[in-house]
mmCIF file of C-alpha atoms in Angstrom:
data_model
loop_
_atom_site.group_PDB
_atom_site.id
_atom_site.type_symbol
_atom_site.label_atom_id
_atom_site.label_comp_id
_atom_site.label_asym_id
_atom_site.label_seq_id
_atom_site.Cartn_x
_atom_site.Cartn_y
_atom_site.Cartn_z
ATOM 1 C CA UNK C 1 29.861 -37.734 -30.344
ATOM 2 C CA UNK C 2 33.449 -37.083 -29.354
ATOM 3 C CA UNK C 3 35.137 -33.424 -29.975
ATOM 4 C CA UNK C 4 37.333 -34.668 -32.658
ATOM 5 C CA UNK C 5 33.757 -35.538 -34.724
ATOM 6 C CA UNK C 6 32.309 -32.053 -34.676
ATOM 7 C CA UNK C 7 34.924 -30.679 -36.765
ATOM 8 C CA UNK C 8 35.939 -33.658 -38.567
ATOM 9 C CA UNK C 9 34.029 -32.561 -42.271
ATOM 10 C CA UNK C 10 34.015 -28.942 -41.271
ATOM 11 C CA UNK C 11 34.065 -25.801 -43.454
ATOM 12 C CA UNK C 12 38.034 -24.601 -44.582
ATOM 13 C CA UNK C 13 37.884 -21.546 -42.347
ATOM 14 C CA UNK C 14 38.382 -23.682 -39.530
ATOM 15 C CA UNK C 15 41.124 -24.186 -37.456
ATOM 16 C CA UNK C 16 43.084 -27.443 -37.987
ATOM 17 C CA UNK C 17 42.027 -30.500 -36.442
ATOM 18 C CA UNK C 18 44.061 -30.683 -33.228
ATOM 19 C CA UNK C 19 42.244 -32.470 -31.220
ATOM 20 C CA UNK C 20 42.884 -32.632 -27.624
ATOM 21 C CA UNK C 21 42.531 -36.183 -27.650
ATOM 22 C CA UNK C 22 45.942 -36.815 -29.684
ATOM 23 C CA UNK C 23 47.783 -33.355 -28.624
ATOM 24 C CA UNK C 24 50.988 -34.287 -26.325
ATOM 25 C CA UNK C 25 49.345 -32.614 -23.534
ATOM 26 C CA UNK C 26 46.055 -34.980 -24.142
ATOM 27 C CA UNK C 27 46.517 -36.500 -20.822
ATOM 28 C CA UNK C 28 45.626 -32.823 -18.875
ATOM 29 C CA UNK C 29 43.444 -31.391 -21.869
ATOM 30 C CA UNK C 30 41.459 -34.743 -22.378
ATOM 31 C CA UNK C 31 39.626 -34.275 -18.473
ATOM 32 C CA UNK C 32 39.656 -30.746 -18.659
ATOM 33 C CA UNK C 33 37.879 -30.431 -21.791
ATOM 34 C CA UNK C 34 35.683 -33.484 -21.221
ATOM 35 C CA UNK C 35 34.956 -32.033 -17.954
ATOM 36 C CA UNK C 36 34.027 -28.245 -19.589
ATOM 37 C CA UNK C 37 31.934 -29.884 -22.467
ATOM 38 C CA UNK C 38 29.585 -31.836 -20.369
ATOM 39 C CA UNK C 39 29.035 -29.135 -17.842
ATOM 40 C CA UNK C 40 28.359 -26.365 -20.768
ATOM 41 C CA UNK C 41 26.338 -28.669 -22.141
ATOM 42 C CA UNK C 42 23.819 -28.657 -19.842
ATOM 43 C CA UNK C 43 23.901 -24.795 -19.800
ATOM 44 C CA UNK C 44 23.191 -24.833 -23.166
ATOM 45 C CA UNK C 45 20.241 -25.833 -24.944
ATOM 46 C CA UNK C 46 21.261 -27.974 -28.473
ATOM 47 C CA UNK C 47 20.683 -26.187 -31.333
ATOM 48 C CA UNK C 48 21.063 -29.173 -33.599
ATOM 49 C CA UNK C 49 17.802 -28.526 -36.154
ATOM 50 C CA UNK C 50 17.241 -26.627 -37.833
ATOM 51 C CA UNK C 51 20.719 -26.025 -38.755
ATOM 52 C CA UNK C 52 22.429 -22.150 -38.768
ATOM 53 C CA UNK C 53 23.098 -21.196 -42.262
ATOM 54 C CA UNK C 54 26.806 -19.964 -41.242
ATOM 55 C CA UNK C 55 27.457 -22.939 -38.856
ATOM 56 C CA UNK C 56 28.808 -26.248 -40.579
ATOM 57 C CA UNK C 57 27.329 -29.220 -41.137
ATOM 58 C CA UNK C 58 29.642 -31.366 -38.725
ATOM 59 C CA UNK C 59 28.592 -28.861 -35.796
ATOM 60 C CA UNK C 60 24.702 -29.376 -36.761
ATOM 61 C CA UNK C 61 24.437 -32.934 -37.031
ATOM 62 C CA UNK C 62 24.438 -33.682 -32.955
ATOM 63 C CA UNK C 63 26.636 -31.202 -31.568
ATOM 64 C CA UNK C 64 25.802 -28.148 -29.183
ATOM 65 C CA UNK C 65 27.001 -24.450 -29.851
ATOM 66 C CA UNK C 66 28.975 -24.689 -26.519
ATOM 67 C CA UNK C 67 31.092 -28.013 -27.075
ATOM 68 C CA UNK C 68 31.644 -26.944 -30.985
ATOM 69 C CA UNK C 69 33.461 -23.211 -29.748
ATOM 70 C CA UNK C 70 34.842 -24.572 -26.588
ATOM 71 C CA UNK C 71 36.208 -27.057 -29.155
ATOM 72 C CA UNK C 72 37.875 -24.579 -31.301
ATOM 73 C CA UNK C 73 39.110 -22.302 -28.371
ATOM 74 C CA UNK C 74 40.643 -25.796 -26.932
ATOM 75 C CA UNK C 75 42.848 -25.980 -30.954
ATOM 76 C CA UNK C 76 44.133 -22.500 -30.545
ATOM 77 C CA UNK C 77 44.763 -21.432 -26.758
ATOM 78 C CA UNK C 78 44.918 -25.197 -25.459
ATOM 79 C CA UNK C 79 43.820 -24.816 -21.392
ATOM 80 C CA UNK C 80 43.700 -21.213 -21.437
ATOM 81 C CA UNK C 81 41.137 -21.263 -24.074
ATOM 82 C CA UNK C 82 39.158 -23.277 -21.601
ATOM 83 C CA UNK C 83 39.675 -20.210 -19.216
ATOM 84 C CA UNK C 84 38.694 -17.176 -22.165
ATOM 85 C CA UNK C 85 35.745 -19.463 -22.883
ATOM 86 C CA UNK C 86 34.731 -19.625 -19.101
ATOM 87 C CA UNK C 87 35.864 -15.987 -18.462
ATOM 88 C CA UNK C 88 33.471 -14.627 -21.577
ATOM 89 C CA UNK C 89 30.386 -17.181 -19.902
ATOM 90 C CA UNK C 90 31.341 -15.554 -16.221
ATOM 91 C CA UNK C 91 30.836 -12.156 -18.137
ATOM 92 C CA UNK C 92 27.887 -12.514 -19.495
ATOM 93 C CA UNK C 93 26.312 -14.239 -16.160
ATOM 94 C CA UNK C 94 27.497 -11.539 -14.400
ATOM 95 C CA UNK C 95 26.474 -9.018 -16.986
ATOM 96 C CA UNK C 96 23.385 -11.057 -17.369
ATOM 97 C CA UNK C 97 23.171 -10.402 -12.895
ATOM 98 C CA UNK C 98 23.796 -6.766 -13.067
ATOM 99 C CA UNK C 99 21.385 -6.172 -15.552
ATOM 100 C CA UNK C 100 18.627 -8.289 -13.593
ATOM 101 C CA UNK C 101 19.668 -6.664 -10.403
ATOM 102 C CA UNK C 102 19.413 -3.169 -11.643
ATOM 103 C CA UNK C 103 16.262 -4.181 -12.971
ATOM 104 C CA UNK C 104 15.027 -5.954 -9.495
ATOM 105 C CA UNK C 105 15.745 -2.911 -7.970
ATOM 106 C CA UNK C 106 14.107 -0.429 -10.310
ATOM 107 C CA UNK C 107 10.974 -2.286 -10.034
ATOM 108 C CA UNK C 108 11.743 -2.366 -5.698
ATOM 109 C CA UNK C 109 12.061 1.753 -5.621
ATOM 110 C CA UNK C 110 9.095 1.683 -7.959
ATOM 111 C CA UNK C 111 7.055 -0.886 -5.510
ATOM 112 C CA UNK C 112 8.199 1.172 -2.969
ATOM 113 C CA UNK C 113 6.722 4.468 -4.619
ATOM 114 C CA UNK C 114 3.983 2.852 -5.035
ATOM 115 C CA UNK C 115 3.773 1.548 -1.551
ATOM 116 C CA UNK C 116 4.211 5.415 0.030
ATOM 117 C CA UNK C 117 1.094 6.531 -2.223
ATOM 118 C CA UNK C 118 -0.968 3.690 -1.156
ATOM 119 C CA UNK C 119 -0.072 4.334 2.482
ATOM 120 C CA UNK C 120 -0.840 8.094 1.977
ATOM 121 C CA UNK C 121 -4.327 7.373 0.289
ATOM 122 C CA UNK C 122 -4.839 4.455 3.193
ATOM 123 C CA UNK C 123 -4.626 7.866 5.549
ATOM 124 C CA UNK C 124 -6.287 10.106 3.593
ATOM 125 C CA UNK C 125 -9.098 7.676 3.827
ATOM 126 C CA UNK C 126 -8.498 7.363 7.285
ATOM 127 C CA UNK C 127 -8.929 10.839 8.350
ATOM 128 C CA UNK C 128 -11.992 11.099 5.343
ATOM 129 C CA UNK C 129 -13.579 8.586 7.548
ATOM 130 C CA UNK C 130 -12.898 10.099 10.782
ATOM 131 C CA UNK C 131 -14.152 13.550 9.288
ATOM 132 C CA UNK C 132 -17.371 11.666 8.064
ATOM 133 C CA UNK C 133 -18.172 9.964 11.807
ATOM 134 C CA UNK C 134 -17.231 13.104 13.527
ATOM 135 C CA UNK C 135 -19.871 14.777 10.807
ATOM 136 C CA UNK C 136 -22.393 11.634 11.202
ATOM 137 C CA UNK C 137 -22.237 12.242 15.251
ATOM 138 C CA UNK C 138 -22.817 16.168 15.033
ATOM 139 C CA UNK C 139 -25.538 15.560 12.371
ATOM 140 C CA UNK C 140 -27.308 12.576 15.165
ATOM 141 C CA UNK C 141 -26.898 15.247 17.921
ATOM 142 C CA UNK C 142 -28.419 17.902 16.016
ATOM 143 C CA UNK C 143 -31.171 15.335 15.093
ATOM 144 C CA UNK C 144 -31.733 14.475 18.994
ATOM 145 C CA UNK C 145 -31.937 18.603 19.881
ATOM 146 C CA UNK C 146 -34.542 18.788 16.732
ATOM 147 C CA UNK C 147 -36.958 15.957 18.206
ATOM 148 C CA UNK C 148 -36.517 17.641 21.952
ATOM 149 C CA UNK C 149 -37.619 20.959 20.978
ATOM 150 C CA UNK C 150 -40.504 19.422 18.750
ATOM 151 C CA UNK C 151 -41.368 17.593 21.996
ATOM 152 C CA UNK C 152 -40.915 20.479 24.160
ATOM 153 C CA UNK C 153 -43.380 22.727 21.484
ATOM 154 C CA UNK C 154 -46.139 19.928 21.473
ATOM 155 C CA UNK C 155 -46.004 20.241 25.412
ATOM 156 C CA UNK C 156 -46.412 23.783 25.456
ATOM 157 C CA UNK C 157 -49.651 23.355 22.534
ATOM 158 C CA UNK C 158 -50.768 20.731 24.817
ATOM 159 C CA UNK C 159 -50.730 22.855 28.114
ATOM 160 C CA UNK C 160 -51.875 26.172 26.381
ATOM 161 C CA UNK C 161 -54.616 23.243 24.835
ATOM 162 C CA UNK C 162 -55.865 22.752 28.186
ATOM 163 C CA UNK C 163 -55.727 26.523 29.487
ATOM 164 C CA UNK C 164 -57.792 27.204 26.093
ATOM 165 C CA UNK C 165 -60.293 24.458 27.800
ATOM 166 C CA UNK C 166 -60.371 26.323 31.386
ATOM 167 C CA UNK C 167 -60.990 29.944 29.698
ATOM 168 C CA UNK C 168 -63.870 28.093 27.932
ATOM 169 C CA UNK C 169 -65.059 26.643 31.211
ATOM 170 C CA UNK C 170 -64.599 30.221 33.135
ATOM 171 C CA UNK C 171 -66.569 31.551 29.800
ATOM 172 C CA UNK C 172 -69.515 29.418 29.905
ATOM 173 C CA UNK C 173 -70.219 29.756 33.949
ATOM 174 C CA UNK C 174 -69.865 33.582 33.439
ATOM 175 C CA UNK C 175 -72.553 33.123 30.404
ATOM 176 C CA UNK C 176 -74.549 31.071 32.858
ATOM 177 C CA UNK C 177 -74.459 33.625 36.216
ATOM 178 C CA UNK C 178 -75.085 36.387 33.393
ATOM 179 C CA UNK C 179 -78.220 34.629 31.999
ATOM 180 C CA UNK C 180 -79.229 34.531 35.899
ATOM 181 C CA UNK C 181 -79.384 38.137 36.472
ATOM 182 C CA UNK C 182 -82.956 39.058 37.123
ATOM 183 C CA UNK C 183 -82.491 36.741 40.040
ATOM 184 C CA UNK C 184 -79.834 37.755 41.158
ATOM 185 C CA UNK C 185 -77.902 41.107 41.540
ATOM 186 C CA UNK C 186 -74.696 40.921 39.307
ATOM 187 C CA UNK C 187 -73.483 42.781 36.552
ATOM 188 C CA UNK C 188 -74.800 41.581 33.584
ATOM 189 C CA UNK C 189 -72.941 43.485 30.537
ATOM 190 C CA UNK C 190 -69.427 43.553 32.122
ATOM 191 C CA UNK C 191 -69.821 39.577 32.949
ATOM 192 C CA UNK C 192 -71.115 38.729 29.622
ATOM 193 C CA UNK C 193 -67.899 41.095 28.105
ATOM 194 C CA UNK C 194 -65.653 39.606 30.052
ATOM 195 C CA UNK C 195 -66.655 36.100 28.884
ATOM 196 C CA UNK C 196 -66.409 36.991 25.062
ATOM 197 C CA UNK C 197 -62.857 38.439 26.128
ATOM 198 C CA UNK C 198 -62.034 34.637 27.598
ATOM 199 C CA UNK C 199 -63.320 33.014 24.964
ATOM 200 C CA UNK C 200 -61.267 34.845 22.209
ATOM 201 C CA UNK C 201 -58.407 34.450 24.443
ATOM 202 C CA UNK C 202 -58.889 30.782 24.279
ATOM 203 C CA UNK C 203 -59.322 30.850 20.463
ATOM 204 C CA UNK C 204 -56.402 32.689 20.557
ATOM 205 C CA UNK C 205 -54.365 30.118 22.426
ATOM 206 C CA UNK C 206 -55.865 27.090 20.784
ATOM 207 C CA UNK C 207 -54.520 28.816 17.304
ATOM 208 C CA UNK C 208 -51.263 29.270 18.664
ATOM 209 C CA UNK C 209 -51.398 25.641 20.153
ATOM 210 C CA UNK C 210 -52.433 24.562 16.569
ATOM 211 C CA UNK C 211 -49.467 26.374 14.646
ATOM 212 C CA UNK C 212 -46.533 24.998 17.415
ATOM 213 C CA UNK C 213 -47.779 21.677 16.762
ATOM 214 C CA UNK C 214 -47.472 22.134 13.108
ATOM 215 C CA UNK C 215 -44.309 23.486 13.609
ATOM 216 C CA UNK C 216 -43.209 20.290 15.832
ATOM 217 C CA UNK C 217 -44.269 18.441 12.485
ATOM 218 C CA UNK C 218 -42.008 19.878 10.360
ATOM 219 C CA UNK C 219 -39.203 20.019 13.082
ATOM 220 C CA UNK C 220 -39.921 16.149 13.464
ATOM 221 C CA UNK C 221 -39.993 15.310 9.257
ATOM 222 C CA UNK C 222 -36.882 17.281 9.233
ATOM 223 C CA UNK C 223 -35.300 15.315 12.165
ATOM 224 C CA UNK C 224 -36.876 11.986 9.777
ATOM 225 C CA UNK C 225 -34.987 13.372 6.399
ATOM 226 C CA UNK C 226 -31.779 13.934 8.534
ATOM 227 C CA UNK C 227 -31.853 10.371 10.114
ATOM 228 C CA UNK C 228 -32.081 8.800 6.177
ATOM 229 C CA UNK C 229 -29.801 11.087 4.833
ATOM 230 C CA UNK C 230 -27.281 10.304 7.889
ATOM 231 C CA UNK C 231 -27.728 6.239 7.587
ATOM 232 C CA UNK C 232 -27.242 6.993 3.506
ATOM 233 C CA UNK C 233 -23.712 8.507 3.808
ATOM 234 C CA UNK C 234 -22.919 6.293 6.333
ATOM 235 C CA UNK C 235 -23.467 3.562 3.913
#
């Protein structure tokens, strides 16, 4: 639909119909204007139905809101209504910019907040895990010096074990040359004394041998509890 039409059964507040077509100067505002229209027209999307209550009929039958007020800022200024027209859509792009640039970088300083505290929590958690290995390693190497010493107190039961044995031994051959003395000439009572003193000697040391391997038990469950509990935080 040419200009002329959109304003052809308009409202009376309009402007007169001057179209460009017919002006005297029709042969530079005819291209110009035909030029403007089509290229605002695909900026702007046609608002033909349903119709604005305040907008006339003519405009709303196949018309776009671009082409109807380039249209009647083409009857008043002529070409330099082509420019306000222009000038007030360069405004509001560049208004529209601004505002979307502003907002583009709000939301990069705010990314880039965000970014900081996501770096500092990455090394927090960093040095949370280096804290927990370096904990994990201490808690393995007190775990190794538990099971040693457990092993080192079961060798000691085992070697005060067999001394127990050999005061037993020394014990019983005492008994035995005691028993022989109407044969032969020994001292009866102090050999027979001195072989109860072995033997509670050996009970003695058997006892002791009995309580460092219970206590190489415990060391060794506790050494067990700290290996879980180590492979637990670790997970």
């Amino acid at each position: 639909m040419p200009f002329n039409q959109a304003t052809k059964n308009a409202q009376p507040f309009l402007l007169p119909q001057l179209s460009p077509w017919r002006s005297p100067r029709g042969f530079l505002q005819a291209p110009t204007t035909l030029i403007a229209h089509l290229s605002l027209q695909v900026c702007f999307v046609p608002t033909s139905r349903p119709r604005l209550f305040f907008l006339p009929a003519a405009w709303s039958d196949n018309d776009t809101m671009a082409g109807f007020f380039l249209e009647q800022m083409m009857q008043r200024f002529g070409l330099f209504g082509i420019g306000i027209y222009a000038g007030t859509i360069i405004l509001c792009m560049v208004s529209w910019t601004i505002t979307m640039a502003t907002a583009w970088r709000a939301n990069a300083e705010t990314e880039h907040a965000n970014a900081t505290v996501w770096r500092a929590n990455a090394e927090t958690e960093h040095a949370n895990a280096i804290a927990r290995r370096a904990d994990a390693a201490t808690r393995q190497a007190t775990i190794v010096a538990h099971q040693v010493y457990a092993t080192a107190q079961e060798a000691v039961a085992d070697a005060w074990d067999e001394n127990a044995t050999f005061l037993e031994t020394c014990a019983n051959i005492w008994e035995s040359i005691a028993s022989l003395g109407n044969l032969v000439e020994t001292p009866v009572d102090t050999m027979r004394t001195a072989a109860v003193t072995i033997r509670a000697t050996a009970t003695t040391m058997r006892a002791a041998a009995t309580d460092l391997r219970g206590s190489a038990a415990e060391i060794r469950a506790a050494a067990a509890a700290a290996i879980i509990s180590s492979e637990t935080a670790n997970e």
